[in-house]
XYZ file of C-alpha atoms in Angstrom:
242
model
C 27.561 -7.809 -3.826
C 27.418 -10.673 -6.381
C 28.757 -14.083 -5.780
C 31.531 -13.391 -8.193
C 32.853 -10.524 -6.295
C 32.806 -12.398 -3.090
C 34.733 -15.334 -4.845
C 37.247 -12.969 -5.889
C 37.781 -11.662 -2.488
C 38.052 -15.112 -1.006
C 40.551 -16.054 -3.741
C 42.703 -12.924 -2.908
C 42.875 -13.883 0.798
C 43.658 -17.454 -0.048
C 46.631 -16.550 -2.339
C 47.892 -14.042 0.379
C 47.848 -16.869 3.044
C 49.665 -19.357 0.630
C 52.428 -16.914 -0.029
C 52.833 -16.027 3.657
C 52.953 -19.768 4.453
C 55.536 -20.270 1.633
C 57.808 -17.475 2.987
C 57.744 -18.791 6.423
C 58.447 -22.276 5.259
C 61.534 -21.159 3.116
C 62.846 -18.555 5.688
C 62.207 -20.213 8.969
C 62.081 -23.772 7.873
C 58.706 -24.314 9.738
C 54.968 -24.468 8.954
C 52.509 -21.966 10.394
C 49.396 -24.152 11.130
C 47.362 -21.108 11.616
C 47.912 -19.987 8.013
C 47.285 -23.535 6.796
C 44.094 -23.696 8.810
C 43.015 -20.300 7.077
C 43.881 -21.694 3.772
C 41.653 -24.835 4.237
C 38.847 -22.530 5.512
C 38.979 -20.055 2.598
C 39.281 -22.970 0.173
C 36.177 -24.409 1.597
C 34.319 -21.084 1.330
C 35.244 -20.616 -2.206
C 33.730 -24.004 -3.042
C 30.762 -23.131 -1.168
C 30.242 -19.875 -3.186
C 30.749 -21.751 -6.399
C 27.907 -24.282 -5.300
C 25.857 -21.344 -4.326
C 26.185 -19.691 -7.578
C 25.381 -22.967 -9.291
C 22.051 -23.235 -7.145
C 21.023 -19.742 -7.842
C 21.454 -20.431 -11.505
C 19.373 -23.638 -11.306
C 16.604 -21.695 -9.475
C 16.621 -19.070 -12.177
C 16.440 -21.918 -14.975
C 13.467 -23.573 -13.188
C 15.561 -26.691 -12.378
C 14.999 -26.284 -8.745
C 11.676 -25.562 -7.110
C 11.945 -22.481 -4.812
C 8.788 -23.525 -2.899
C 10.351 -26.755 -1.867
C 13.475 -24.814 -0.515
C 11.053 -22.802 1.695
C 9.259 -26.048 2.822
C 12.639 -27.482 3.702
C 13.644 -24.430 5.865
C 10.708 -25.149 8.222
C 11.587 -28.848 8.957
C 12.631 -29.521 12.487
C 12.280 -25.712 13.147
C 12.211 -25.145 16.991
C 13.432 -28.580 17.994
C 15.737 -28.618 20.940
C 19.490 -29.176 20.319
C 19.895 -32.231 22.486
C 22.779 -33.896 20.687
C 26.178 -32.144 20.764
C 29.766 -33.404 20.331
C 31.433 -32.057 23.390
C 34.469 -34.278 23.197
C 38.089 -33.099 22.420
C 38.392 -35.538 19.530
C 35.787 -34.256 16.819
C 35.671 -36.301 13.690
C 36.464 -34.294 10.473
C 34.089 -34.140 7.751
C 36.857 -34.920 5.398
C 36.542 -34.366 1.530
C 33.102 -34.166 0.431
C 31.038 -32.240 -2.047
C 30.438 -28.587 -0.911
C 27.162 -27.469 0.161
C 25.827 -24.044 -0.865
C 25.112 -21.270 1.237
C 21.566 -20.470 2.131
C 19.661 -18.713 -0.659
C 15.908 -18.365 -0.145
C 15.743 -18.107 3.744
C 16.116 -14.259 4.345
C 14.165 -13.730 1.016
C 11.528 -15.814 2.073
C 11.176 -14.041 5.306
C 11.024 -10.607 3.642
C 8.325 -11.920 1.256
C 6.263 -13.201 4.317
C 6.506 -9.705 5.974
C 5.435 -7.994 2.812
C 2.487 -10.363 2.390
C 1.478 -9.715 6.078
C 1.781 -5.920 5.480
C -0.481 -6.120 2.340
C -3.086 -8.322 3.985
C -3.226 -5.700 7.007
C -3.846 -2.880 4.646
C -6.491 -4.809 2.856
C -8.276 -5.628 6.089
C -8.106 -2.056 7.218
C -9.494 -0.776 3.784
C -12.326 -3.398 3.987
C -13.237 -2.434 7.541
C -13.391 1.290 6.425
C -15.653 0.510 3.508
C -17.979 -1.499 5.664
C -18.204 1.453 8.175
C -18.590 3.973 5.537
C -21.337 1.832 3.842
C -23.146 1.634 7.325
C -22.928 5.355 7.927
C -24.416 6.050 4.463
C -27.276 3.642 4.934
C -27.996 5.137 8.220
C -28.081 8.689 6.727
C -31.141 7.700 4.543
C -29.855 10.031 1.566
C -28.724 7.139 -0.752
C -30.924 3.998 -0.765
C -33.517 2.262 -2.922
C -36.366 4.496 -1.848
C -36.767 7.604 -4.259
C -35.192 10.665 -2.747
C -37.485 13.572 -2.048
C -35.694 16.861 -1.709
C -36.689 18.861 1.302
C -38.694 22.145 0.585
C -36.390 25.096 0.124
C -36.611 27.305 3.263
C -34.171 29.991 4.242
C -32.186 28.455 7.151
C -29.303 29.926 9.010
C -25.886 28.523 8.624
C -24.355 26.059 9.007
C -27.299 24.053 7.422
C -27.381 24.045 3.599
C -30.859 24.996 2.452
C -32.602 22.176 0.553
C -30.321 19.498 2.000
C -30.477 19.930 5.719
C -26.835 19.311 6.400
C -24.050 21.636 7.156
C -20.799 21.656 4.995
C -18.792 19.315 7.375
C -21.783 16.853 7.308
C -22.250 17.017 3.641
C -18.602 16.436 3.031
C -18.547 13.530 5.403
C -21.528 11.931 3.638
C -20.188 12.323 0.201
C -16.721 10.727 1.382
C -18.514 7.982 3.042
C -20.415 7.222 -0.170
C -17.327 7.033 -2.258
C -15.606 4.829 0.377
C -18.552 2.511 0.507
C -17.716 1.915 -3.250
C -14.136 1.285 -2.504
C -13.176 4.505 -4.310
C -10.586 6.035 -1.757
C -9.149 8.173 -4.469
C -12.492 10.041 -4.997
C -12.913 10.365 -1.321
C -9.655 12.240 -1.099
C -10.744 14.490 -4.034
C -14.107 15.314 -2.265
C -12.059 16.180 0.986
C -10.091 18.973 -1.025
C -13.365 20.346 -2.679
C -15.158 23.448 -1.669
C -18.569 23.455 -0.272
C -20.072 24.648 -3.480
C -18.474 21.785 -5.400
C -19.657 19.312 -2.736
C -23.215 20.530 -3.131
C -22.920 20.237 -6.961
C -21.727 16.779 -6.309
C -24.594 15.904 -4.074
C -27.321 17.049 -6.556
C -25.417 15.397 -9.398
C -25.645 11.986 -7.515
C -29.283 12.557 -6.721
C -30.110 13.499 -10.424
C -31.161 16.995 -9.564
C -28.952 19.199 -11.708
C -31.983 21.128 -13.159
C -33.128 21.968 -9.645
C -29.637 23.191 -8.702
C -29.409 25.344 -11.835
C -32.654 27.040 -11.038
C -31.669 27.801 -7.466
C -28.245 29.160 -8.673
C -29.903 31.368 -11.221
C -32.408 32.730 -8.716
C -35.568 31.471 -10.806
C -38.576 32.932 -9.353
C -42.299 32.159 -9.986
C -44.349 34.656 -12.276
C -45.300 37.959 -10.504
C -48.931 37.776 -9.346
C -51.401 40.742 -9.748
C -52.749 42.780 -12.907
C -51.198 42.672 -16.301
C -48.847 45.452 -17.588
C -51.741 46.880 -19.816
C -54.178 47.193 -16.878
C -51.510 48.856 -14.974
C -51.032 51.481 -17.699
C -54.577 52.323 -17.889
C -54.843 52.746 -14.072
C -51.956 55.069 -14.127
C -53.509 57.138 -16.884
C -56.767 57.587 -14.874
C -54.928 58.724 -11.882
C -53.239 61.511 -13.969
C -56.701 62.743 -15.173
C -58.000 62.870 -11.658
C -54.848 64.878 -10.655
């Protein structure tokens, strides 16, 4: 609710109390001090609401520094309440300039909580990056030393030929490599990729696309033995003997 809406509500109740007090005064020739007390309280509250709206506008216009308000809210915080008026004759404050309602206290607490949450998330991300970087370094696959692919040997599952890791280990390695660079989005994409896509990504990172294409196309070494012409002559000789 806006300050204007609150002010209208207070004004409505003030007018209701005034009309009720006037009716009692005219009909019963008496004064209801309870209604009078409420009128004074509502009038003071209305003035405080106006002062609050004025203060908010000054904050928006830059005439009041919000940082100073936050600093003032912390002054004497936690001090014990050692002085109290416990007498039956309390001194009234009398007529004075109305003070505004608290404006920034609750908002400042919310900003503080949001800042703490963001700092906690950033620390968690930094820890995950450091752990992922250590796991990548420990694996020895990505580093300053040149990568020498392992010789291709038929290996039973779950190990991947030419890499020496199974599908789960390869996926974890690629995700750690992405996390070590701070790219959590790419790590999520890798987690959703298939094993074949992970293999393609691995060889792409190592700059071995050509080797991967040769393996996929089933490239083979030239067949050893006599040439096609020599084989033809040998077949003709066998036919003559028969």
